[in-house]
Short mmCIF file of N, CA and C in Angstrom, two decimals:
data_model
loop_
_atom_site.label_atom_id
_atom_site.label_comp_id
_atom_site.label_asym_id
_atom_site.label_seq_id
_atom_site.Cartn_x
_atom_site.Cartn_y
_atom_site.Cartn_z
N UNK A 1320 -44.32 24.12 -90.32
CA UNK A 1320 -43.77 23.21 -89.32
C UNK A 1320 -44.89 22.52 -88.54
N UNK A 1321 -45.81 23.33 -87.97
CA UNK A 1321 -46.91 22.76 -87.19
C UNK A 1321 -47.84 21.94 -88.08
N UNK A 1322 -48.05 22.41 -89.30
CA UNK A 1322 -48.91 21.68 -90.23
C UNK A 1322 -48.32 20.33 -90.59
N UNK A 1323 -47.02 20.28 -90.80
CA UNK A 1323 -46.35 19.02 -91.13
C UNK A 1323 -46.42 18.06 -89.94
N UNK A 1324 -46.28 18.60 -88.76
CA UNK A 1324 -46.35 17.78 -87.55
C UNK A 1324 -47.77 17.22 -87.37
N UNK A 1325 -48.77 18.04 -87.63
CA UNK A 1325 -50.16 17.60 -87.54
C UNK A 1325 -50.45 16.50 -88.57
N UNK A 1326 -49.94 16.69 -89.80
CA UNK A 1326 -50.15 15.70 -90.85
C UNK A 1326 -49.50 14.37 -90.48
N UNK A 1327 -48.29 14.44 -89.92
CA UNK A 1327 -47.60 13.22 -89.52
C UNK A 1327 -48.37 12.51 -88.40
N UNK A 1328 -48.88 13.28 -87.44
CA UNK A 1328 -49.67 12.71 -86.35
C UNK A 1328 -50.94 12.04 -86.86
N UNK A 1329 -51.62 12.69 -87.79
CA UNK A 1329 -52.83 12.10 -88.37
C UNK A 1329 -52.51 10.84 -89.16
N UNK A 1330 -51.37 10.86 -89.88
CA UNK A 1330 -50.96 9.66 -90.63
C UNK A 1330 -50.72 8.49 -89.68
N UNK A 1331 -50.13 8.78 -88.53
CA UNK A 1331 -49.89 7.72 -87.54
C UNK A 1331 -51.22 7.18 -87.01
N UNK A 1332 -52.15 8.10 -86.69
CA UNK A 1332 -53.46 7.67 -86.19
C UNK A 1332 -54.25 6.86 -87.20
N UNK A 1333 -54.05 7.13 -88.49
CA UNK A 1333 -54.76 6.41 -89.55
C UNK A 1333 -54.08 5.11 -89.94
N UNK A 1334 -52.88 4.88 -89.44
CA UNK A 1334 -52.11 3.71 -89.88
C UNK A 1334 -52.73 2.40 -89.37
N UNK A 1335 -52.48 1.35 -90.11
CA UNK A 1335 -52.97 0.02 -89.75
C UNK A 1335 -52.34 -0.45 -88.44
N UNK A 1336 -51.08 -0.11 -88.21
CA UNK A 1336 -50.38 -0.53 -86.99
C UNK A 1336 -51.03 0.10 -85.76
N UNK A 1337 -51.36 1.40 -85.85
CA UNK A 1337 -51.98 2.07 -84.71
C UNK A 1337 -53.36 1.49 -84.44
N UNK A 1338 -54.15 1.28 -85.48
CA UNK A 1338 -55.47 0.68 -85.29
C UNK A 1338 -55.35 -0.70 -84.66
N UNK A 1339 -54.36 -1.46 -85.11
CA UNK A 1339 -54.14 -2.79 -84.53
C UNK A 1339 -53.78 -2.71 -83.05
N UNK A 1340 -52.94 -1.74 -82.70
CA UNK A 1340 -52.57 -1.56 -81.29
C UNK A 1340 -53.77 -1.07 -80.49
N UNK A 1341 -54.52 -0.13 -81.03
CA UNK A 1341 -55.66 0.46 -80.33
C UNK A 1341 -56.74 -0.59 -80.07
N UNK A 1342 -56.87 -1.57 -80.92
CA UNK A 1342 -57.90 -2.59 -80.77
C UNK A 1342 -57.38 -3.85 -80.08
N UNK A 1343 -56.22 -3.78 -79.45
CA UNK A 1343 -55.63 -4.97 -78.84
C UNK A 1343 -55.72 -4.95 -77.32
N UNK A 1344 -55.50 -6.10 -76.74
CA UNK A 1344 -55.45 -6.18 -75.28
C UNK A 1344 -54.19 -5.52 -74.74
N UNK A 1345 -53.20 -5.31 -75.61
CA UNK A 1345 -51.98 -4.60 -75.21
C UNK A 1345 -52.30 -3.16 -74.84
N UNK A 1346 -53.40 -2.62 -75.36
CA UNK A 1346 -53.83 -1.27 -75.04
C UNK A 1346 -54.95 -1.27 -74.00
N UNK A 1347 -56.02 -2.01 -74.24
CA UNK A 1347 -57.20 -1.94 -73.39
C UNK A 1347 -57.00 -2.60 -72.03
N UNK A 1348 -56.15 -3.61 -71.94
CA UNK A 1348 -55.86 -4.23 -70.64
C UNK A 1348 -55.29 -3.22 -69.65
N UNK A 1349 -54.21 -2.52 -70.02
CA UNK A 1349 -53.67 -1.50 -69.11
C UNK A 1349 -54.63 -0.34 -68.85
N UNK A 1350 -55.40 0.05 -69.87
CA UNK A 1350 -56.34 1.15 -69.67
C UNK A 1350 -57.36 0.76 -68.59
N UNK A 1351 -57.89 -0.45 -68.67
CA UNK A 1351 -58.83 -0.92 -67.67
C UNK A 1351 -58.16 -1.08 -66.31
N UNK A 1352 -56.90 -1.46 -66.31
CA UNK A 1352 -56.15 -1.70 -65.08
C UNK A 1352 -55.84 -0.40 -64.33
N UNK A 1353 -55.90 0.74 -65.00
CA UNK A 1353 -55.59 2.01 -64.35
C UNK A 1353 -56.56 2.35 -63.23
N UNK A 1354 -57.68 1.64 -63.15
CA UNK A 1354 -58.62 1.87 -62.05
C UNK A 1354 -58.01 1.58 -60.69
N UNK A 1355 -57.10 0.61 -60.63
CA UNK A 1355 -56.48 0.23 -59.36
C UNK A 1355 -55.60 1.37 -58.82
N UNK A 1356 -54.63 1.89 -59.58
CA UNK A 1356 -53.82 2.98 -59.01
C UNK A 1356 -54.61 4.27 -58.80
N UNK A 1357 -55.62 4.52 -59.63
CA UNK A 1357 -56.44 5.72 -59.43
C UNK A 1357 -57.19 5.63 -58.10
N UNK A 1358 -57.74 4.45 -57.81
CA UNK A 1358 -58.42 4.25 -56.51
C UNK A 1358 -57.44 4.37 -55.36
N UNK A 1359 -56.24 3.84 -55.53
CA UNK A 1359 -55.22 3.92 -54.47
C UNK A 1359 -54.81 5.37 -54.22
N UNK A 1360 -54.68 6.14 -55.28
CA UNK A 1360 -54.33 7.55 -55.13
C UNK A 1360 -55.45 8.27 -54.37
N UNK A 1361 -56.70 7.97 -54.69
CA UNK A 1361 -57.83 8.58 -53.98
C UNK A 1361 -57.82 8.19 -52.50
N UNK A 1362 -57.40 6.95 -52.21
CA UNK A 1362 -57.37 6.48 -50.82
C UNK A 1362 -56.29 7.15 -49.97
N UNK A 1363 -55.31 7.78 -50.59
CA UNK A 1363 -54.27 8.44 -49.79
C UNK A 1363 -54.82 9.63 -49.02
N UNK A 1364 -55.98 10.12 -49.39
CA UNK A 1364 -56.62 11.25 -48.68
C UNK A 1364 -57.50 10.76 -47.53
N UNK A 1365 -57.72 9.46 -47.43
CA UNK A 1365 -58.57 8.91 -46.38
C UNK A 1365 -57.74 8.59 -45.14
N UNK A 1366 -58.39 8.44 -43.99
CA UNK A 1366 -57.63 8.17 -42.76
C UNK A 1366 -56.92 6.81 -42.82
N UNK A 1367 -55.76 6.70 -42.17
CA UNK A 1367 -54.97 5.47 -42.27
C UNK A 1367 -55.59 4.26 -41.59
N UNK A 1368 -56.58 4.46 -40.72
CA UNK A 1368 -57.16 3.29 -40.04
C UNK A 1368 -57.95 2.40 -40.99
N UNK A 1369 -58.28 2.86 -42.19
CA UNK A 1369 -59.03 2.02 -43.13
C UNK A 1369 -58.11 1.20 -44.04
N UNK A 1370 -56.80 1.39 -43.94
CA UNK A 1370 -55.87 0.67 -44.81
C UNK A 1370 -55.77 -0.79 -44.38
N UNK A 1371 -55.89 -1.68 -45.34
CA UNK A 1371 -55.73 -3.11 -45.08
C UNK A 1371 -54.28 -3.50 -45.39
N UNK A 1372 -53.58 -3.96 -44.37
CA UNK A 1372 -52.18 -4.36 -44.55
C UNK A 1372 -52.04 -5.52 -45.51
N UNK A 1373 -52.92 -6.52 -45.38
CA UNK A 1373 -52.85 -7.70 -46.26
C UNK A 1373 -53.09 -7.32 -47.72
N UNK A 1374 -54.07 -6.45 -47.96
CA UNK A 1374 -54.36 -6.05 -49.33
C UNK A 1374 -53.23 -5.20 -49.89
N UNK A 1375 -52.63 -4.35 -49.08
CA UNK A 1375 -51.51 -3.52 -49.53
C UNK A 1375 -50.34 -4.40 -49.95
N UNK A 1376 -50.02 -5.40 -49.14
CA UNK A 1376 -48.93 -6.33 -49.49
C UNK A 1376 -49.28 -7.09 -50.77
N UNK A 1377 -50.52 -7.57 -50.88
CA UNK A 1377 -50.93 -8.32 -52.07
C UNK A 1377 -50.81 -7.45 -53.32
N UNK A 1378 -51.23 -6.20 -53.24
CA UNK A 1378 -51.15 -5.32 -54.40
C UNK A 1378 -49.71 -4.94 -54.73
N UNK A 1379 -48.85 -4.84 -53.74
CA UNK A 1379 -47.43 -4.60 -54.00
C UNK A 1379 -46.82 -5.77 -54.77
N UNK A 1380 -47.10 -6.98 -54.31
CA UNK A 1380 -46.57 -8.16 -55.00
C UNK A 1380 -47.14 -8.28 -56.41
N UNK A 1381 -48.43 -8.06 -56.55
CA UNK A 1381 -49.11 -8.11 -57.84
C UNK A 1381 -48.48 -7.13 -58.83
N UNK A 1382 -48.29 -5.90 -58.39
CA UNK A 1382 -47.73 -4.90 -59.29
C UNK A 1382 -46.27 -5.18 -59.62
N UNK A 1383 -45.51 -5.68 -58.65
CA UNK A 1383 -44.11 -6.00 -58.91
C UNK A 1383 -43.99 -7.11 -59.96
N UNK A 1384 -44.83 -8.12 -59.84
CA UNK A 1384 -44.81 -9.23 -60.80
C UNK A 1384 -45.19 -8.73 -62.20
N UNK A 1385 -46.24 -7.94 -62.29
CA UNK A 1385 -46.69 -7.48 -63.61
C UNK A 1385 -45.82 -6.38 -64.20
N UNK A 1386 -45.08 -5.65 -63.36
CA UNK A 1386 -44.09 -4.72 -63.92
C UNK A 1386 -43.03 -5.52 -64.68
N UNK A 1387 -42.58 -6.61 -64.07
CA UNK A 1387 -41.58 -7.45 -64.73
C UNK A 1387 -42.15 -8.06 -66.00
N UNK A 1388 -43.39 -8.54 -65.93
CA UNK A 1388 -44.03 -9.11 -67.11
C UNK A 1388 -44.12 -8.09 -68.23
N UNK A 1389 -44.51 -6.85 -67.91
CA UNK A 1389 -44.70 -5.82 -68.93
C UNK A 1389 -43.40 -5.50 -69.66
N UNK A 1390 -42.28 -5.65 -68.97
CA UNK A 1390 -40.98 -5.39 -69.60
C UNK A 1390 -40.49 -6.61 -70.38
N UNK A 1391 -40.77 -7.81 -69.88
CA UNK A 1391 -40.27 -9.03 -70.53
C UNK A 1391 -41.08 -9.46 -71.75
N UNK A 1392 -42.37 -9.13 -71.78
CA UNK A 1392 -43.20 -9.54 -72.91
C UNK A 1392 -42.73 -8.81 -74.17
N UNK A 1393 -42.86 -9.49 -75.30
CA UNK A 1393 -42.45 -8.88 -76.57
C UNK A 1393 -43.70 -8.68 -77.41
N UNK A 1394 -44.00 -7.49 -77.86
CA UNK A 1394 -43.30 -6.23 -77.61
C UNK A 1394 -43.57 -5.72 -76.20
N UNK A 1395 -42.64 -4.96 -75.67
CA UNK A 1395 -42.78 -4.41 -74.32
C UNK A 1395 -44.06 -3.60 -74.22
N UNK A 1396 -44.71 -3.74 -73.09
CA UNK A 1396 -45.95 -3.00 -72.87
C UNK A 1396 -45.68 -1.91 -71.84
N UNK A 1397 -45.26 -0.76 -72.31
CA UNK A 1397 -44.90 0.33 -71.41
C UNK A 1397 -46.11 0.95 -70.74
N UNK A 1398 -47.27 0.87 -71.38
CA UNK A 1398 -48.49 1.37 -70.75
C UNK A 1398 -48.83 0.52 -69.52
N UNK A 1399 -48.71 -0.77 -69.64
CA UNK A 1399 -48.94 -1.68 -68.50
C UNK A 1399 -47.87 -1.45 -67.43
N UNK A 1400 -46.63 -1.27 -67.86
CA UNK A 1400 -45.55 -1.02 -66.90
C UNK A 1400 -45.82 0.26 -66.10
N UNK A 1401 -46.22 1.32 -66.78
CA UNK A 1401 -46.46 2.59 -66.07
C UNK A 1401 -47.63 2.46 -65.10
N UNK A 1402 -48.65 1.71 -65.46
CA UNK A 1402 -49.79 1.48 -64.57
C UNK A 1402 -49.33 0.78 -63.30
N UNK A 1403 -48.56 -0.29 -63.44
CA UNK A 1403 -48.12 -1.05 -62.27
C UNK A 1403 -47.04 -0.32 -61.48
N UNK A 1404 -46.22 0.46 -62.15
CA UNK A 1404 -45.23 1.26 -61.43
C UNK A 1404 -45.93 2.29 -60.55
N UNK A 1405 -46.96 2.92 -61.09
CA UNK A 1405 -47.74 3.89 -60.32
C UNK A 1405 -48.42 3.20 -59.13
N UNK A 1406 -49.02 2.04 -59.38
CA UNK A 1406 -49.68 1.32 -58.30
C UNK A 1406 -48.68 0.88 -57.24
N UNK A 1407 -47.52 0.40 -57.65
CA UNK A 1407 -46.49 -0.02 -56.69
C UNK A 1407 -46.08 1.16 -55.80
N UNK A 1408 -45.88 2.30 -56.40
CA UNK A 1408 -45.49 3.50 -55.66
C UNK A 1408 -46.56 3.89 -54.65
N UNK A 1409 -47.80 3.92 -55.09
CA UNK A 1409 -48.88 4.33 -54.19
C UNK A 1409 -49.10 3.30 -53.09
N UNK A 1410 -48.97 2.02 -53.40
CA UNK A 1410 -49.14 0.99 -52.37
C UNK A 1410 -48.02 1.06 -51.33
N UNK A 1411 -46.82 1.38 -51.75
CA UNK A 1411 -45.72 1.55 -50.80
C UNK A 1411 -46.01 2.75 -49.88
N UNK A 1412 -46.53 3.81 -50.45
CA UNK A 1412 -46.92 4.98 -49.64
C UNK A 1412 -48.01 4.57 -48.65
N UNK A 1413 -49.00 3.82 -49.10
CA UNK A 1413 -50.06 3.37 -48.20
C UNK A 1413 -49.49 2.46 -47.11
N UNK A 1414 -48.55 1.59 -47.47
CA UNK A 1414 -47.92 0.73 -46.47
C UNK A 1414 -47.17 1.54 -45.43
N UNK A 1415 -46.48 2.57 -45.86
CA UNK A 1415 -45.76 3.45 -44.92
C UNK A 1415 -46.74 4.18 -44.00
N UNK A 1416 -47.87 4.61 -44.55
CA UNK A 1416 -48.89 5.26 -43.73
C UNK A 1416 -49.43 4.29 -42.68
N UNK A 1417 -49.65 3.04 -43.09
CA UNK A 1417 -50.16 2.02 -42.16
C UNK A 1417 -49.15 1.74 -41.06
N UNK A 1418 -47.88 1.58 -41.42
CA UNK A 1418 -46.83 1.32 -40.42
C UNK A 1418 -46.73 2.48 -39.44
N UNK A 1419 -46.75 3.70 -39.96
CA UNK A 1419 -46.68 4.88 -39.10
C UNK A 1419 -47.87 4.93 -38.15
N UNK A 1420 -49.05 4.59 -38.66
CA UNK A 1420 -50.26 4.64 -37.85
C UNK A 1420 -50.27 3.53 -36.80
N UNK A 1421 -49.99 2.29 -37.21
CA UNK A 1421 -50.11 1.14 -36.31
C UNK A 1421 -48.94 0.99 -35.35
N UNK A 1422 -47.72 1.25 -35.82
CA UNK A 1422 -46.54 0.89 -35.03
C UNK A 1422 -45.69 2.05 -34.56
N UNK A 1423 -45.87 3.23 -35.10
CA UNK A 1423 -45.01 4.35 -34.75
C UNK A 1423 -45.76 5.48 -34.03
N UNK A 1424 -46.83 5.13 -33.35
CA UNK A 1424 -47.51 6.09 -32.50
C UNK A 1424 -48.62 6.89 -33.15
N UNK A 1425 -48.96 6.62 -34.37
CA UNK A 1425 -50.02 7.37 -35.03
C UNK A 1425 -51.39 7.11 -34.44
N UNK A 1426 -51.64 5.85 -34.07
CA UNK A 1426 -52.94 5.50 -33.51
C UNK A 1426 -53.14 6.21 -32.17
N UNK A 1427 -52.11 6.19 -31.33
CA UNK A 1427 -52.21 6.84 -30.02
C UNK A 1427 -52.41 8.35 -30.17
N UNK A 1428 -51.70 8.94 -31.11
CA UNK A 1428 -51.84 10.38 -31.34
C UNK A 1428 -53.25 10.73 -31.80
N UNK A 1429 -53.82 9.89 -32.66
CA UNK A 1429 -55.18 10.12 -33.15
C UNK A 1429 -56.18 9.99 -32.01
N UNK A 1430 -55.99 8.97 -31.17
CA UNK A 1430 -56.90 8.77 -30.04
C UNK A 1430 -56.79 9.92 -29.04
N UNK A 1431 -55.57 10.38 -28.79
CA UNK A 1431 -55.35 11.49 -27.86
C UNK A 1431 -55.99 12.77 -28.41
N UNK A 1432 -55.82 12.98 -29.71
CA UNK A 1432 -56.41 14.16 -30.35
C UNK A 1432 -57.94 14.11 -30.28
N UNK A 1433 -58.52 12.92 -30.47
CA UNK A 1433 -59.96 12.77 -30.37
C UNK A 1433 -60.44 13.01 -28.95
N UNK A 1434 -59.67 12.53 -27.98
CA UNK A 1434 -60.04 12.74 -26.58
C UNK A 1434 -59.94 14.22 -26.22
N UNK A 1435 -58.91 14.91 -26.71
CA UNK A 1435 -58.75 16.35 -26.44
C UNK A 1435 -59.90 17.14 -27.07
N UNK A 1436 -60.29 16.76 -28.25
CA UNK A 1436 -61.38 17.44 -28.95
C UNK A 1436 -62.70 17.24 -28.19
N UNK A 1437 -62.92 16.02 -27.68
CA UNK A 1437 -64.13 15.73 -26.93
C UNK A 1437 -64.17 16.52 -25.64
N UNK A 1438 -63.02 16.63 -24.96
CA UNK A 1438 -62.93 17.38 -23.71
C UNK A 1438 -63.21 18.85 -23.93
N UNK A 1439 -62.68 19.40 -24.98
CA UNK A 1439 -62.87 20.82 -25.29
C UNK A 1439 -64.32 21.09 -25.66
N UNK A 1440 -64.96 20.15 -26.38
CA UNK A 1440 -66.33 20.34 -26.83
C UNK A 1440 -67.32 20.30 -25.68
N UNK A 1441 -67.00 19.58 -24.60
CA UNK A 1441 -67.92 19.44 -23.47
C UNK A 1441 -67.84 20.63 -22.62
#
């Protein structure tokens, strides 16, 4: 069973169709594009004061447009879709962090916490 599955997998990897896909922009474009959501995921661990609202909105619009493109193009590019879906999700999270920080009292809480820490340290 496992041997037959391995043979079938190797046959797929050796096929002309797979080589054609592997050497196309349909594959390498999304692979290169994964740098954007990976960087955004890394940024979720950083403080919210470094988030750019304009860039977050721009990346949300960019990913929404290209998610639609990835589904409408023939053949569908699910690798590109998954990249932009991930980026859209992370950018929405970053936008929520920014809104919480700027408009829902996060900035004041951070400043108060910094002031309390300074007072205790002195």
